[in-house]
mmCIF file of C-alpha atoms in Angstrom:
data_model
loop_
_atom_site.group_PDB
_atom_site.id
_atom_site.type_symbol
_atom_site.label_atom_id
_atom_site.label_comp_id
_atom_site.label_asym_id
_atom_site.label_seq_id
_atom_site.Cartn_x
_atom_site.Cartn_y
_atom_site.Cartn_z
ATOM 1 C CA MET X 1 -73.103 -134.052 -50.902
ATOM 2 C CA LYS X 2 -76.274 -135.000 -48.464
ATOM 3 C CA LYS X 3 -76.432 -131.790 -46.998
ATOM 4 C CA GLY X 4 -76.489 -130.087 -49.987
ATOM 5 C CA HIS X 5 -79.314 -132.536 -51.447
ATOM 6 C CA ILE X 6 -81.270 -131.463 -48.001
ATOM 7 C CA LEU X 7 -80.830 -127.968 -48.340
ATOM 8 C CA SER X 8 -81.974 -128.171 -52.130
ATOM 9 C CA ILE X 9 -85.246 -130.525 -51.365
ATOM 10 C CA PHE X 10 -86.010 -128.209 -47.937
ATOM 11 C CA PHE X 11 -85.815 -124.969 -50.520
ATOM 12 C CA ALA X 12 -88.627 -126.113 -52.799
ATOM 13 C CA VAL X 13 -90.600 -127.524 -50.049
ATOM 14 C CA SER X 14 -90.921 -124.122 -48.316
ATOM 15 C CA VAL X 15 -91.186 -122.246 -51.889
ATOM 16 C CA SER X 16 -94.412 -124.715 -52.189
ATOM 17 C CA ALA X 17 -95.775 -123.968 -49.170
ATOM 18 C CA ALA X 18 -95.180 -120.105 -49.593
ATOM 19 C CA ALA X 19 -96.869 -120.524 -52.884
ATOM 20 C CA MET X 20 -100.147 -122.443 -51.618
ATOM 21 C CA PHE X 21 -100.327 -119.518 -48.742
ATOM 22 C CA GLY X 22 -99.873 -117.011 -51.159
ATOM 23 C CA ALA X 23 -102.441 -118.187 -53.402
ATOM 24 C CA ALA X 24 -105.293 -118.875 -49.963
ATOM 25 C CA CYS X 25 -104.586 -115.229 -48.809
ATOM 26 C CA SER X 26 -104.797 -113.720 -52.306
ATOM 27 C CA GLU X 27 -108.398 -115.728 -52.912
ATOM 28 C CA ASP X 28 -109.399 -114.237 -49.243
ATOM 29 C CA ALA X 29 -108.666 -111.511 -50.545
ATOM 30 C CA ALA X 30 -109.967 -111.678 -53.764
ATOM 31 C CA VAL X 31 -114.008 -110.060 -53.948
ATOM 32 C CA ILE X 32 -116.385 -110.491 -56.414
ATOM 33 C CA THR X 33 -116.490 -107.595 -59.406
ATOM 34 C CA GLU X 34 -118.987 -109.225 -62.089
ATOM 35 C CA PHE X 35 -122.056 -110.958 -60.937
ATOM 36 C CA ASP X 36 -125.082 -111.023 -63.888
ATOM 37 C CA VAL X 37 -128.153 -112.976 -62.979
ATOM 38 C CA PRO X 38 -131.248 -112.565 -65.186
ATOM 39 C CA SER X 39 -133.786 -110.517 -63.700
ATOM 40 C CA PHE X 40 -136.214 -113.206 -64.162
ATOM 41 C CA ILE X 41 -136.455 -117.186 -65.227
ATOM 42 C CA GLU X 42 -138.908 -118.948 -66.709
ATOM 43 C CA VAL X 43 -139.664 -122.622 -65.985
ATOM 44 C CA ASN X 44 -142.575 -125.079 -67.657
ATOM 45 C CA VAL X 45 -144.575 -126.643 -65.040
ATOM 46 C CA ASN X 46 -145.147 -130.536 -64.650
ATOM 47 C CA SER X 47 -141.413 -130.005 -65.901
ATOM 48 C CA GLU X 48 -137.678 -130.808 -65.066
ATOM 49 C CA ASN X 49 -136.082 -127.429 -65.751
ATOM 50 C CA ILE X 50 -132.130 -126.668 -66.499
ATOM 51 C CA LEU X 51 -131.677 -123.162 -64.814
ATOM 52 C CA PRO X 52 -128.810 -121.175 -66.175
ATOM 53 C CA THR X 53 -125.469 -121.750 -65.658
ATOM 54 C CA VAL X 54 -123.971 -118.312 -64.097
ATOM 55 C CA THR X 55 -120.387 -117.790 -63.343
ATOM 56 C CA ALA X 56 -118.953 -114.576 -61.207
ATOM 57 C CA VAL X 57 -115.807 -113.467 -61.561
ATOM 58 C CA SER X 58 -113.270 -111.716 -59.034
ATOM 59 C CA ASP X 59 -110.933 -108.928 -59.142
ATOM 60 C CA ASP X 60 -108.090 -111.487 -59.884
ATOM 61 C CA GLY X 61 -109.792 -112.431 -63.158
ATOM 62 C CA LYS X 62 -110.314 -115.712 -61.817
ATOM 63 C CA LYS X 63 -114.074 -117.333 -62.522
ATOM 64 C CA TYR X 64 -116.464 -118.974 -59.790
ATOM 65 C CA PRO X 65 -119.735 -120.605 -60.486
ATOM 66 C CA ALA X 66 -122.698 -119.701 -58.287
ATOM 67 C CA ALA X 67 -124.855 -122.437 -56.630
ATOM 68 C CA VAL X 68 -128.655 -121.328 -56.796
ATOM 69 C CA GLU X 69 -131.494 -121.297 -53.999
ATOM 70 C CA ILE X 70 -135.638 -121.527 -54.911
ATOM 71 C CA THR X 71 -138.038 -121.299 -52.414
ATOM 72 C CA ASP X 72 -141.234 -120.149 -52.782
ATOM 73 C CA GLU X 73 -143.620 -117.462 -51.269
ATOM 74 C CA ALA X 74 -143.401 -119.178 -47.532
ATOM 75 C CA GLY X 75 -140.162 -119.491 -47.764
ATOM 76 C CA ASN X 76 -139.339 -123.404 -48.092
ATOM 77 C CA ALA X 77 -136.719 -124.419 -50.404
ATOM 78 C CA PHE X 78 -136.662 -126.287 -53.104
ATOM 79 C CA GLU X 79 -134.960 -129.670 -53.856
ATOM 80 C CA LEU X 80 -132.813 -129.293 -56.448
ATOM 81 C CA ASN X 81 -130.255 -131.811 -58.400
ATOM 82 C CA GLY X 82 -127.883 -130.159 -59.270
ATOM 83 C CA ASN X 83 -129.124 -127.540 -61.989
ATOM 84 C CA VAL X 84 -132.318 -128.939 -62.352
ATOM 85 C CA PHE X 85 -135.456 -128.135 -60.920
ATOM 86 C CA ALA X 86 -138.569 -129.906 -61.542
ATOM 87 C CA VAL X 87 -141.681 -127.832 -61.134
ATOM 88 C CA SER X 88 -144.726 -129.369 -59.714
ATOM 89 C CA GLY X 89 -146.661 -126.328 -59.158
ATOM 90 C CA ASN X 90 -149.480 -124.498 -60.872
ATOM 91 C CA VAL X 91 -148.873 -121.982 -64.183
ATOM 92 C CA GLY X 92 -148.470 -117.969 -62.380
ATOM 93 C CA ASP X 93 -146.365 -119.289 -59.212
ATOM 94 C CA ILE X 94 -143.727 -117.280 -58.893
ATOM 95 C CA TYR X 95 -140.345 -118.451 -56.838
ATOM 96 C CA ASP X 96 -137.199 -116.509 -55.101
ATOM 97 C CA ALA X 97 -134.423 -117.576 -56.945
ATOM 98 C CA VAL X 98 -130.985 -116.906 -54.934
ATOM 99 C CA PHE X 99 -127.746 -117.083 -57.163
ATOM 100 C CA TYR X 100 -124.295 -116.612 -54.461
ATOM 101 C CA VAL X 101 -120.554 -117.831 -54.728
ATOM 102 C CA GLU X 102 -118.639 -117.693 -51.502
ATOM 103 C CA LEU X 103 -115.373 -116.678 -51.244
ATOM 104 C CA GLY X 104 -112.809 -115.716 -48.950
ATOM 105 C CA GLY X 105 -115.128 -116.636 -45.724
ATOM 106 C CA LYS X 106 -117.789 -113.950 -48.090
ATOM 107 C CA ARG X 107 -121.032 -114.578 -49.775
ATOM 108 C CA THR X 108 -122.401 -112.926 -52.722
ATOM 109 C CA GLU X 109 -125.777 -113.051 -53.782
ATOM 110 C CA LYS X 110 -128.003 -111.945 -56.441
ATOM 111 C CA ALA X 111 -132.146 -112.916 -56.798
ATOM 112 C CA CYS X 112 -134.850 -113.300 -59.259
ATOM 113 C CA GLU X 113 -137.864 -114.477 -59.905
ATOM 114 C CA VAL X 114 -138.942 -117.655 -61.181
ATOM 115 C CA ARG X 115 -142.136 -117.783 -63.057
ATOM 116 C CA VAL X 116 -143.958 -120.629 -63.672
ATOM 117 C CA VAL X 117 -144.800 -121.184 -67.483
ATOM 118 C CA ASP X 118 -146.372 -123.732 -69.597
ATOM 119 C CA HIS X 119 -144.572 -122.873 -72.964
ATOM 120 C CA LEU X 120 -144.527 -126.731 -73.554
ATOM 121 C CA ALA X 121 -147.193 -128.009 -76.846
ATOM 122 C CA PRO X 122 -149.743 -130.840 -75.692
ATOM 123 C CA THR X 123 -148.712 -134.450 -77.539
ATOM 124 C CA LEU X 124 -150.892 -135.410 -80.146
ATOM 125 C CA ILE X 125 -150.688 -139.361 -79.275
ATOM 126 C CA VAL X 126 -151.753 -141.621 -82.972
ATOM 127 C CA PRO X 127 -152.517 -145.329 -83.386
ATOM 128 C CA THR X 128 -149.917 -147.464 -84.990
ATOM 129 C CA GLU X 129 -152.828 -148.889 -87.542
ATOM 130 C CA GLU X 130 -154.585 -146.608 -89.707
ATOM 131 C CA VAL X 131 -158.187 -145.484 -88.631
ATOM 132 C CA ARG X 132 -160.722 -146.210 -91.290
ATOM 133 C CA VAL X 133 -164.172 -144.026 -90.385
ATOM 134 C CA VAL X 134 -167.290 -145.156 -93.366
ATOM 135 C CA PRO X 135 -169.099 -141.650 -93.980
ATOM 136 C CA GLY X 136 -171.740 -140.981 -92.323
ATOM 137 C CA LYS X 137 -170.847 -142.562 -89.094
ATOM 138 C CA TYR X 138 -170.028 -140.878 -85.897
ATOM 139 C CA ILE X 139 -167.102 -142.564 -83.823
ATOM 140 C CA GLU X 140 -165.408 -141.507 -80.418
ATOM 141 C CA ILE X 141 -162.118 -139.806 -81.479
ATOM 142 C CA GLU X 142 -161.074 -140.158 -77.639
ATOM 143 C CA ASP X 143 -160.961 -144.367 -78.854
ATOM 144 C CA TYR X 144 -158.341 -143.646 -80.928
ATOM 145 C CA TYR X 145 -156.503 -140.362 -79.916
ATOM 146 C CA SER X 146 -155.266 -138.616 -76.893
ATOM 147 C CA VAL X 147 -153.547 -135.644 -76.663
ATOM 148 C CA LYS X 148 -150.359 -135.600 -73.559
ATOM 149 C CA ASP X 149 -150.312 -132.116 -71.558
ATOM 150 C CA ASN X 150 -148.472 -131.212 -68.523
ATOM 151 C CA THR X 151 -151.371 -129.240 -67.303
ATOM 152 C CA SER X 152 -154.882 -130.704 -66.833
ATOM 153 C CA VAL X 153 -156.616 -126.925 -68.814
ATOM 154 C CA GLN X 154 -157.002 -127.938 -71.905
ATOM 155 C CA GLU X 155 -159.163 -126.791 -74.962
ATOM 156 C CA THR X 156 -159.959 -130.163 -77.008
ATOM 157 C CA LYS X 157 -161.331 -129.093 -81.230
ATOM 158 C CA TYR X 158 -160.922 -132.066 -83.644
ATOM 159 C CA THR X 159 -161.115 -131.469 -87.312
ATOM 160 C CA LEU X 160 -161.818 -133.772 -90.058
ATOM 161 C CA ALA X 161 -159.072 -133.245 -92.569
ATOM 162 C CA HIS X 162 -160.952 -133.811 -95.561
ATOM 163 C CA ASP X 163 -163.405 -130.954 -95.824
ATOM 164 C CA GLY X 164 -162.570 -129.404 -92.447
ATOM 165 C CA GLU X 165 -165.484 -129.980 -91.033
ATOM 166 C CA THR X 166 -164.957 -130.069 -87.007
ATOM 167 C CA VAL X 167 -166.656 -133.360 -85.488
ATOM 168 C CA SER X 168 -166.136 -132.467 -81.710
ATOM 169 C CA GLU X 169 -165.106 -128.975 -79.822
#
């Protein structure tokens, strides 16, 4: 009875090891067949941007998440926090992104362009209390209202709401 039990355990362990070895060998032999990367990505200046999730598919149908590296034109790598890219460059800067998957000791990669843009609208910060202006009296708008923006380039124009007359330009 003990001999049969020991043989059963040995057989189960052998089958498990063979299955694991077969899975490892099939992954080594797998080849990436689908790997779509956008031609470019736009990221907002002075902001944390979430990069797209890219997945590669092997010939056996398994999906593999791609990692990404981003470098400037001098080849200096940016530090990423997962797939979050904190951009502190200038509008118009262009970086290189390489998405890659390592499978079976081989690295498959695809490149795309990262364009720095400013698509986030400025935020108008208004006072919590009501501001009353006496007709005919001048006030400094900046004493009451401010604009928060991701870039230092701002075109400021204030308009009086009552009759649309421009008070500061």
